[in-house]
PDB file of C-alpha atoms and ligand atoms in Angstrom:
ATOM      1  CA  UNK Y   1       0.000   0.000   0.000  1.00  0.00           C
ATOM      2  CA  UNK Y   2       1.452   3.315  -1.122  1.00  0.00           C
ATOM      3  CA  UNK Y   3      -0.018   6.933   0.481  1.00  0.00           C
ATOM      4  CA  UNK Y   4      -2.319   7.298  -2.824  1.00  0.00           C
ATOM      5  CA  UNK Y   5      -2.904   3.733  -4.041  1.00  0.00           C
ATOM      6  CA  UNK Y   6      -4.636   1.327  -2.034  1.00  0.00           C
ATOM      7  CA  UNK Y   7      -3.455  -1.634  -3.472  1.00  0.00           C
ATOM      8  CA  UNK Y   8      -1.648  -4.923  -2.252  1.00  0.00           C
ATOM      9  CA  UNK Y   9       1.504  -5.436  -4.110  1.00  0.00           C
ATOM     10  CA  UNK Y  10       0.720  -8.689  -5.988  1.00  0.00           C
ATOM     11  CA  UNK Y  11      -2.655  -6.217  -7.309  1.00  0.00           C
ATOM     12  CA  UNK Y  12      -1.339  -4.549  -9.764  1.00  0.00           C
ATOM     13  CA  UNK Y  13       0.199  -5.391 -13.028  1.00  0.00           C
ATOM     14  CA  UNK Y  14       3.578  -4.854 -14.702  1.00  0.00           C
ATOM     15  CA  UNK Y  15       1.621  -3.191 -17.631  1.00  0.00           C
ATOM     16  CA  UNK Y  16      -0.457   0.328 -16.614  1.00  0.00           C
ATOM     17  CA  UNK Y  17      -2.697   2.284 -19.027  1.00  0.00           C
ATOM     18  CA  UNK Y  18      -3.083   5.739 -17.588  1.00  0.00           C
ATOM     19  CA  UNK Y  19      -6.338   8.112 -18.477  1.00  0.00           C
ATOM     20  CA  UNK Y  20      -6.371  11.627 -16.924  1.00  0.00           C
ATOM     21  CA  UNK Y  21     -10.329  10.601 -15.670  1.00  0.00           C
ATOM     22  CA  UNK Y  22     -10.805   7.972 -13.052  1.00  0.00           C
ATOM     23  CA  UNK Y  23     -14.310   7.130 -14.719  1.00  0.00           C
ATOM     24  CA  UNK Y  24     -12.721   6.263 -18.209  1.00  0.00           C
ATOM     25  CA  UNK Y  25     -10.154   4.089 -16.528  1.00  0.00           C
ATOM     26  CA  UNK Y  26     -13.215   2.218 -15.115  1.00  0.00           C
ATOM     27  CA  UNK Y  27     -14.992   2.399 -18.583  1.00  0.00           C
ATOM     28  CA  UNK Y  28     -11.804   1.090 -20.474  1.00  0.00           C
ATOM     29  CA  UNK Y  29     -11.432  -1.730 -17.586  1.00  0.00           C
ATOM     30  CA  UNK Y  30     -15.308  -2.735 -18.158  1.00  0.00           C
ATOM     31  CA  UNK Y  31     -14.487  -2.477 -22.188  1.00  0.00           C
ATOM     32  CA  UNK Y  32     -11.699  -4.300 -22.903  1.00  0.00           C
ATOM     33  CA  UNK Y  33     -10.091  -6.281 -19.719  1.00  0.00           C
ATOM     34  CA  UNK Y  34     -11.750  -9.960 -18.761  1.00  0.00           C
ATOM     35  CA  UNK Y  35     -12.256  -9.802 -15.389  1.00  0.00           C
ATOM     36  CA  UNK Y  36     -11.461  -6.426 -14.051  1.00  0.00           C
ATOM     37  CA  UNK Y  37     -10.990  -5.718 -10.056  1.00  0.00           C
ATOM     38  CA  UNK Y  38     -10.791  -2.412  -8.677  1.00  0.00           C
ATOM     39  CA  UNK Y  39      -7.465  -2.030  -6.526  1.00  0.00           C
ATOM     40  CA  UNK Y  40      -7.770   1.720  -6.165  1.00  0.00           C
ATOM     41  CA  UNK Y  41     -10.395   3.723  -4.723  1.00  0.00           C
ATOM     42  CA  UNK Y  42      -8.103   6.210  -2.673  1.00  0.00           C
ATOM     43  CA  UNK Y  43      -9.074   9.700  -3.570  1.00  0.00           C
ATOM     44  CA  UNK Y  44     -11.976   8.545  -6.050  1.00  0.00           C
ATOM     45  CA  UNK Y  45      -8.839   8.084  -8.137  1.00  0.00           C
ATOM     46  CA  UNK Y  46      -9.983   4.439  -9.436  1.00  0.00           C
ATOM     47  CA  UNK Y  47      -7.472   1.884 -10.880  1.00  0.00           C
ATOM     48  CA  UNK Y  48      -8.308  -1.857 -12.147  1.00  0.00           C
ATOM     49  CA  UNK Y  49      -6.503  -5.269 -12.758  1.00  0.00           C
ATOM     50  CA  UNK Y  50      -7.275  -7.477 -15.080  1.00  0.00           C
ATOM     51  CA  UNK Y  51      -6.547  -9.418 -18.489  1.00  0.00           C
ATOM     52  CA  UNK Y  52      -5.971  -8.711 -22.089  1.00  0.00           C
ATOM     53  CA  UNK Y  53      -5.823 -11.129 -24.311  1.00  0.00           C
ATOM     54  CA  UNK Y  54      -3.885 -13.301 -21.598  1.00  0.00           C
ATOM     55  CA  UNK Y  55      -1.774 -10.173 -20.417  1.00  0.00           C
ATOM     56  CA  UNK Y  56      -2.461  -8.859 -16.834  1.00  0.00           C
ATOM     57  CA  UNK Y  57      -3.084  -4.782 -17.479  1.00  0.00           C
ATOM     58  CA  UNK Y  58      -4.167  -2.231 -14.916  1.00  0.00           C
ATOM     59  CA  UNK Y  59      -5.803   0.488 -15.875  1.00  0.00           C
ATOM     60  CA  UNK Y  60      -4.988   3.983 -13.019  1.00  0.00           C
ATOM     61  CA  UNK Y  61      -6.212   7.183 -12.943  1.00  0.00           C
ATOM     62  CA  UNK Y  62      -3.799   9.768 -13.099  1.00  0.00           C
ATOM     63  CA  UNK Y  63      -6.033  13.022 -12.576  1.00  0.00           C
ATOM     64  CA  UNK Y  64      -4.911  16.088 -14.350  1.00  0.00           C
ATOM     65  CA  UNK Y  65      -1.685  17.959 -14.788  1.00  0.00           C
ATOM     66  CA  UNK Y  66       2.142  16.546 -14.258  1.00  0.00           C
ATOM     67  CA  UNK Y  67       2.187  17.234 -10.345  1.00  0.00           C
ATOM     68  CA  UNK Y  68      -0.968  14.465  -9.920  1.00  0.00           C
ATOM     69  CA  UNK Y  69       0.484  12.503 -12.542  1.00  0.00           C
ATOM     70  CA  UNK Y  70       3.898  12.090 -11.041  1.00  0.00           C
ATOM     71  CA  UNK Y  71       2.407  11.062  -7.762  1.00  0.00           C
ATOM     72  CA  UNK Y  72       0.572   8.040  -9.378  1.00  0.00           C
ATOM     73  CA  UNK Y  73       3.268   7.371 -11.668  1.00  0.00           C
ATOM     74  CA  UNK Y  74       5.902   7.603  -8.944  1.00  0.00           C
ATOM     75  CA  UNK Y  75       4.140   5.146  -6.296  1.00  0.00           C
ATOM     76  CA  UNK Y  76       3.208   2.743  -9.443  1.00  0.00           C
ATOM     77  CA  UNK Y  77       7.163   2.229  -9.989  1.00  0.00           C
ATOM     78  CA  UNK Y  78       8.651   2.312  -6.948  1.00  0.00           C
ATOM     79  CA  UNK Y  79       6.247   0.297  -4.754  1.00  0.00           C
ATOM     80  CA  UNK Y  80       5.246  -1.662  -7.410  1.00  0.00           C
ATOM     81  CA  UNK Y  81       7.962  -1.911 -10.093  1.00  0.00           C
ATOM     82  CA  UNK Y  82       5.284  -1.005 -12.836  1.00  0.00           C
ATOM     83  CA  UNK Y  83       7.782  -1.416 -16.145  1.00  0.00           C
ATOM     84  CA  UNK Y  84       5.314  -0.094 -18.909  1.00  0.00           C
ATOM     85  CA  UNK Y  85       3.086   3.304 -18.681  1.00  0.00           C
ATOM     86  CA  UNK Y  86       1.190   3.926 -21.313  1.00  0.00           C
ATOM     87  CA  UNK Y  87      -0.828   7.487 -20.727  1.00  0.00           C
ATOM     88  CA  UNK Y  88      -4.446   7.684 -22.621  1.00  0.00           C
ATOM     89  CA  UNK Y  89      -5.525  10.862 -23.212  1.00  0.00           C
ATOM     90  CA  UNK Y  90      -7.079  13.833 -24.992  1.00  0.00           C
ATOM     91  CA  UNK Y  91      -4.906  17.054 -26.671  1.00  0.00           C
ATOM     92  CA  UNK Y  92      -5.455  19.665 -28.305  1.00  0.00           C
ATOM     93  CA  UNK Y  93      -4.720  20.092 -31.797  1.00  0.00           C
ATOM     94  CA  UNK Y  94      -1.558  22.644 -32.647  1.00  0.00           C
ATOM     95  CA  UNK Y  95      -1.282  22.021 -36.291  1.00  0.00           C
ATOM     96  CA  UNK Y  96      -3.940  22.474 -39.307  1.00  0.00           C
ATOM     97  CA  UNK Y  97      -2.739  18.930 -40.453  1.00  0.00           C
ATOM     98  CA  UNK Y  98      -4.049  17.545 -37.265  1.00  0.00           C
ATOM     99  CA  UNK Y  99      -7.818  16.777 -36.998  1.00  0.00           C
ATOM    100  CA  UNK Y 100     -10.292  16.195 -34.439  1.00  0.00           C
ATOM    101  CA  UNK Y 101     -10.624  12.711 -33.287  1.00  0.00           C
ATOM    102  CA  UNK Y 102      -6.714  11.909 -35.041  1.00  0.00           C
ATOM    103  CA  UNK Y 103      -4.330  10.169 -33.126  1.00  0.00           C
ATOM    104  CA  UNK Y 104      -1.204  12.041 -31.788  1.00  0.00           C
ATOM    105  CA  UNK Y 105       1.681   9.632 -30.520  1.00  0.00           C
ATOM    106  CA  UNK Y 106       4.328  11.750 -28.500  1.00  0.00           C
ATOM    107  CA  UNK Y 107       7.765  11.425 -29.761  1.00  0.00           C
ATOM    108  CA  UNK Y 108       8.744  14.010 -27.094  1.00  0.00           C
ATOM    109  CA  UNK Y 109       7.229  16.812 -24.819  1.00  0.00           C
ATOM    110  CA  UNK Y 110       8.170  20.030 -24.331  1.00  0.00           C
ATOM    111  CA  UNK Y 111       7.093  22.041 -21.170  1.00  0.00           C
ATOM    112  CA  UNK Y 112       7.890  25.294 -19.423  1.00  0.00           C
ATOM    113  CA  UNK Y 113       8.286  23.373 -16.741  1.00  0.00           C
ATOM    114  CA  UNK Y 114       7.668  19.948 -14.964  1.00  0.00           C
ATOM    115  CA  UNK Y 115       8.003  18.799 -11.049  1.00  0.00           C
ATOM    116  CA  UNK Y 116      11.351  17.408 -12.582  1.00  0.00           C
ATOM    117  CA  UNK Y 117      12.883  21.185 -12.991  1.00  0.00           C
ATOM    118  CA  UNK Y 118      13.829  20.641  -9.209  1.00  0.00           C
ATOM    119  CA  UNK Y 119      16.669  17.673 -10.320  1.00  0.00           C
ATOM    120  CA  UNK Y 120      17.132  19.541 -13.742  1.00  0.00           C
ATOM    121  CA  UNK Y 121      17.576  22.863 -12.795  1.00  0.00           C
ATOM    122  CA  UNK Y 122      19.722  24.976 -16.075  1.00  0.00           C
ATOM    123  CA  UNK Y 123      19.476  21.776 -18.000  1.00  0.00           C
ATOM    124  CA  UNK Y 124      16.255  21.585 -20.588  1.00  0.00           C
ATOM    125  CA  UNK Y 125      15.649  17.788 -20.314  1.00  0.00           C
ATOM    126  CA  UNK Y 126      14.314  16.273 -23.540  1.00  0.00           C
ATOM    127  CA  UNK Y 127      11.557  13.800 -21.905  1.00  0.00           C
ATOM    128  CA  UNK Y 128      11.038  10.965 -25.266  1.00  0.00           C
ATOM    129  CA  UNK Y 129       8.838   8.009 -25.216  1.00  0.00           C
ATOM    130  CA  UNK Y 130      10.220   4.676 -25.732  1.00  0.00           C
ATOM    131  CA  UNK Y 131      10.949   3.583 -29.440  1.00  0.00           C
ATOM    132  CA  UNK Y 132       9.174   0.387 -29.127  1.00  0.00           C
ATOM    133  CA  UNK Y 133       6.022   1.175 -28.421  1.00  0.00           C
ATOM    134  CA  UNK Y 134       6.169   4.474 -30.420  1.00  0.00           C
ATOM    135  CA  UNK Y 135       6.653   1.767 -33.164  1.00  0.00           C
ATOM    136  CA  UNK Y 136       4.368  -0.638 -32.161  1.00  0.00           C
ATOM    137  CA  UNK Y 137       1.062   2.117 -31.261  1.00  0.00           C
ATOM    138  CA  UNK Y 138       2.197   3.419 -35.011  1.00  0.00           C
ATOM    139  CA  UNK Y 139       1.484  -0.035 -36.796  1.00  0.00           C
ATOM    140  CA  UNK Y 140      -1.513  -0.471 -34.908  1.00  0.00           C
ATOM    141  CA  UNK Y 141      -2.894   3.218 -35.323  1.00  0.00           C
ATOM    142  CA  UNK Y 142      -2.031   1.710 -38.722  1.00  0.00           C
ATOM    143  CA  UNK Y 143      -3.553  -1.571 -38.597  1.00  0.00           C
ATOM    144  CA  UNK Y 144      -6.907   0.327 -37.476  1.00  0.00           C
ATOM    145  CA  UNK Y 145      -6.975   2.729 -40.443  1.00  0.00           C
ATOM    146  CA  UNK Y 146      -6.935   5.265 -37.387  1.00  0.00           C
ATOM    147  CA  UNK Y 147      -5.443   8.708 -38.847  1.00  0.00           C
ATOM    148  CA  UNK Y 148      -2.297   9.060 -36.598  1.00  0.00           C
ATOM    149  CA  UNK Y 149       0.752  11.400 -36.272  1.00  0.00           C
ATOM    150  CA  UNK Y 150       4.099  11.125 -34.376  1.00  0.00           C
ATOM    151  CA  UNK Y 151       6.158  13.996 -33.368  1.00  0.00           C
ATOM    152  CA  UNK Y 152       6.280  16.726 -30.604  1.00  0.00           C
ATOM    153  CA  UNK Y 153       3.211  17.734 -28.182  1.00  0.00           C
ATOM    154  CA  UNK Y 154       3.699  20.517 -25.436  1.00  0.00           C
ATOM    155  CA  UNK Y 155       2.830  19.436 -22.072  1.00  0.00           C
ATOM    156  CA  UNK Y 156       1.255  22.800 -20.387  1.00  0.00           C
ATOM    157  CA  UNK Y 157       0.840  23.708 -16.516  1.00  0.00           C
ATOM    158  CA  UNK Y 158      -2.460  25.453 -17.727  1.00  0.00           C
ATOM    159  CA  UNK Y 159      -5.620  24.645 -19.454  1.00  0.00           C
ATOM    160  CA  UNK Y 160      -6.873  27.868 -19.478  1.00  0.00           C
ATOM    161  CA  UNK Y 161      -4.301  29.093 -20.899  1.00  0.00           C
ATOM    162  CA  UNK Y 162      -2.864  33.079 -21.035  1.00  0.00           C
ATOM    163  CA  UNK Y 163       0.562  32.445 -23.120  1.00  0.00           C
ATOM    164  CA  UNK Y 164      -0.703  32.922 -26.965  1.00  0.00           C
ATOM    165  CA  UNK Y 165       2.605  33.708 -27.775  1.00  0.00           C
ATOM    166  CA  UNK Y 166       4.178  30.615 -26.684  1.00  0.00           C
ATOM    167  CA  UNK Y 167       1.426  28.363 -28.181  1.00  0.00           C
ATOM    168  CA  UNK Y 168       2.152  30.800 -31.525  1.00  0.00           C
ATOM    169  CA  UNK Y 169       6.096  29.578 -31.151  1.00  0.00           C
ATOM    170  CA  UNK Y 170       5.054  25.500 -30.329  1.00  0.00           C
ATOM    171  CA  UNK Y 171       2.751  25.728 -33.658  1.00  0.00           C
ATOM    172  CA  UNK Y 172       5.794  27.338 -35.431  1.00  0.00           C
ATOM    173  CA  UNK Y 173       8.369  24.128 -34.031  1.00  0.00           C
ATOM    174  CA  UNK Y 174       5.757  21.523 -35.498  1.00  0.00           C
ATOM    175  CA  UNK Y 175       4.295  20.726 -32.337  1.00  0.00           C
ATOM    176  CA  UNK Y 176       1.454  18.759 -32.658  1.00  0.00           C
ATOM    177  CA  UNK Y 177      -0.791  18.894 -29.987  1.00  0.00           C
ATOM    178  CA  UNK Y 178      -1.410  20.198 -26.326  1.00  0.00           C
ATOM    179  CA  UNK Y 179      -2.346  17.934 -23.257  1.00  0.00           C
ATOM    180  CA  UNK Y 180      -0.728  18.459 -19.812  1.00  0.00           C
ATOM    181  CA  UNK Y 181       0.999  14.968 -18.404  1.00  0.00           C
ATOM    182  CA  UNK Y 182       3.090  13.008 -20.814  1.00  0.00           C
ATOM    183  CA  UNK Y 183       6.304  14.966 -20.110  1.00  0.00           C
ATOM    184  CA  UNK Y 184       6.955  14.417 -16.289  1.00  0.00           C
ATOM    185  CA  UNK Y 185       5.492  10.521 -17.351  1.00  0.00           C
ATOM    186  CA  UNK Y 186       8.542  10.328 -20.065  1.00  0.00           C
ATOM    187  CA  UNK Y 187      10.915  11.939 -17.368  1.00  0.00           C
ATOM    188  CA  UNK Y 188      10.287   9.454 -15.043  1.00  0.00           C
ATOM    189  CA  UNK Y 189      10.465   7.089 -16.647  1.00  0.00           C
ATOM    190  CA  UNK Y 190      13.631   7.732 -18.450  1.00  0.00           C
ATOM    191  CA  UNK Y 191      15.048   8.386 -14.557  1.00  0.00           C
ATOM    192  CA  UNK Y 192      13.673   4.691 -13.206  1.00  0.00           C
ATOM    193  CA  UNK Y 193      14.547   2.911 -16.923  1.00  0.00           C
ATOM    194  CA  UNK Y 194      10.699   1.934 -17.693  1.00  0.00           C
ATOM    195  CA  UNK Y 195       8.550   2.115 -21.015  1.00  0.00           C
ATOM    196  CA  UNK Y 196       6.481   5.218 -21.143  1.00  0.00           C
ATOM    197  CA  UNK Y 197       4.041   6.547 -24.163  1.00  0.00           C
ATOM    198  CA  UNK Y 198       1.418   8.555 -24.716  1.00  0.00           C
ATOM    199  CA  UNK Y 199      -1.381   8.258 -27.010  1.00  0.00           C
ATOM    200  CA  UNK Y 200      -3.717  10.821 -27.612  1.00  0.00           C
ATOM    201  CA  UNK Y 201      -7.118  11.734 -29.108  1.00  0.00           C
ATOM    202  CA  UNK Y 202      -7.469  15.115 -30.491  1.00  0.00           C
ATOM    203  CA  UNK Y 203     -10.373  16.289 -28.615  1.00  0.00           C
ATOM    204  CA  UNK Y 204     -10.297  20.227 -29.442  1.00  0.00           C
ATOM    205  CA  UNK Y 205      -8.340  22.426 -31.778  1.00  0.00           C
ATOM    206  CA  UNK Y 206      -6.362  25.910 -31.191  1.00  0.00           C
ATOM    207  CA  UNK Y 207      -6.171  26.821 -34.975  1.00  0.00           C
ATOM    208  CA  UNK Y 208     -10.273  25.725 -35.830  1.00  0.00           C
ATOM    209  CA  UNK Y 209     -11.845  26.241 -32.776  1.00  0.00           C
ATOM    210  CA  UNK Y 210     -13.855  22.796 -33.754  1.00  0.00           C
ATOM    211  CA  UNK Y 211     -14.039  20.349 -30.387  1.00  0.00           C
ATOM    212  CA  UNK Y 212     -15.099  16.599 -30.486  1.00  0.00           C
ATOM    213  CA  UNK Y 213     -18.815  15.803 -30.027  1.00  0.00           C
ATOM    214  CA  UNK Y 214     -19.342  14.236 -27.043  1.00  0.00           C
ATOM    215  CA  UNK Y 215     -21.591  11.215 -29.176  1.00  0.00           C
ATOM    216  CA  UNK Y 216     -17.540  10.906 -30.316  1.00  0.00           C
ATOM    217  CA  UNK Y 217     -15.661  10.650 -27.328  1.00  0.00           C
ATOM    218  CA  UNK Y 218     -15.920   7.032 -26.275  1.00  0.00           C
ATOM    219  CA  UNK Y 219     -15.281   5.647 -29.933  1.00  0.00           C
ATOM    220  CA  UNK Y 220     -12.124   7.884 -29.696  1.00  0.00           C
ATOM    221  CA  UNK Y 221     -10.924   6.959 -26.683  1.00  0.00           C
ATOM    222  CA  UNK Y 222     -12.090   3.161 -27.197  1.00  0.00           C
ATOM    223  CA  UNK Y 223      -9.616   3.182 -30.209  1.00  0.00           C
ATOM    224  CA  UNK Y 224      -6.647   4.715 -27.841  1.00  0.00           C
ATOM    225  CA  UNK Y 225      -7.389   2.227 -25.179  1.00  0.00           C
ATOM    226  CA  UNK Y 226      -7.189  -0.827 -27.923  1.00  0.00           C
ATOM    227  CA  UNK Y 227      -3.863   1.392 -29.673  1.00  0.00           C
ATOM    228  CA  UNK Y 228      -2.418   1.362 -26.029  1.00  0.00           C
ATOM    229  CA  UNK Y 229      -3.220  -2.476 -25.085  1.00  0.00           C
ATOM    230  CA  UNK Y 230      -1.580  -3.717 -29.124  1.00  0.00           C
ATOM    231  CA  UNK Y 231       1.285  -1.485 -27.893  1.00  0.00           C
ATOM    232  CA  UNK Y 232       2.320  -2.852 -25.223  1.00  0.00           C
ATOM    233  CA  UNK Y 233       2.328  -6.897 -25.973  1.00  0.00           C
ATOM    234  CA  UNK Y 234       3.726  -6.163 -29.251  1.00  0.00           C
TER     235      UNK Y 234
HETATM  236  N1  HPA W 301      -5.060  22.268 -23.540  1.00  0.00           N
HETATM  237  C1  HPA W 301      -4.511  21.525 -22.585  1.00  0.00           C
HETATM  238  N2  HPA W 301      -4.803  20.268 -22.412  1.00  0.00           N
HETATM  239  C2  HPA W 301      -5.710  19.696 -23.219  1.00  0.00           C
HETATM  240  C3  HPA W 301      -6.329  20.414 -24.230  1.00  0.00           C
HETATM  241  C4  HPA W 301      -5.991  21.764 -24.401  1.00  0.00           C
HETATM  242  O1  HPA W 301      -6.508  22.452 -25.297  1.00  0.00           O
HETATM  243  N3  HPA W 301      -7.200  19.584 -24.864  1.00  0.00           N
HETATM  244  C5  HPA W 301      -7.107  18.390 -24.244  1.00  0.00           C
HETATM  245  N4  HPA W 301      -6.204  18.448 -23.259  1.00  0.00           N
END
């Protein structure tokens, strides 16, 4: 048992899918897992075990932003060597190429900042995901006839955001979409030597002001969930 996750040790598996929103971790464990358990309830922030094909997956809610996501993410390899974290999650979309409901797959993240600047200090990090599931979420994005993209996403502090000039400059440097976890996800796990990705639906977008009907969402995020899961037993 860790301060925010309630589980026994043996509960959770070495394989973690991580939404933003503890009620779509319970949605994608009721979807796609045989036999789902809930092992979290600490907080309302709801995690479950089960089986994929075989594989044993949890599925933990990370809440929003890098500071809740680095708690989770934290306890999930230390106190319970969790070797693969796969984030699920929405962005927005930075480039006109990009369109709602498309699939963004994080190469890297850039941030102002993440609770990693404390270690970092002058040094500007460059969190990356790891190259074989980047591959592996491509081919399936593929596989699905999913419309997906792979490069750069910004990782922000703030969703209501006041910076137009910076998100100006990230849309200049091909940045391809905006979210607000995967880059203190990719930092630890770079630190702790561990699998990270993150796979994102395009839910809204800065250039066309167009947003994903909600009718939309759970298709979207059912096809992230099943990118995610291909992924990581690849
Ligand atoms: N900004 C930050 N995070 C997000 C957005 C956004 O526009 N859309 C989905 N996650």
């Amino acid at each position: 048992m860790k301060i925010h996750i309630g589980a026994e040790k043996g509960d959770i598996a070495p394989t973690v899918l991580m939404p933003g929103d503890p009620y779509r971790a319970k949605w994608a464990a009721e979807t796609f897992l045989d036999n789902p358990k809930c092992i979290n309830e600490v907080r309302g922030m709801l995690g479950f075990t089960g089986t994929w094909q075989g594989h044993p997956v949890t599925i933990q809610g990370s809440g929003m932003g890098m500071p809740s996501l680095s708690i989770y993410a934290n306890e999930l390899i230390s106190e319970y060597d969790v070797q693969t974290l796969i984030r699920i999650g929405s962005c927005g979309g930075m480039q006109e190429k990009v369109g709602i409901r498309d699939v963004v797959l994080a190469m890297t993240a850039s941030t102002l900042s993440t609770p990693s600047r404390g270690i970092f200090k002058e040094l500007n990090f460059a969190p990356c995901a790891d190259y074989g599931l980047l591959a592996a979420a491509h081919q399936a994005a593929t596989d699905k006839q999913v419309p997906v993209h792979v490069g750069g996403i910004y990782s922000s502090d703030v969703f209501y955001d006041e910076r137009p000039d910076l998100n100006e400059q990230m849309m200049r440097h091909g940045i391809l979409g905006v979210e607000m976890e995967a880059a203190e996800l990719y930092n630890l796990a770079a630190r702790h030597g561990r699998r990270a990705l993150a796979v994102l639906t395009v839910s809204d977008h800065l250039i066309t002001h167009e947003a994903l009907p909600a009718e939309d969402r759970e298709k979207s995020f059912g096809d992230m969930v099943e990118i995610a899961l291909t992924a990581a037993f690849s």
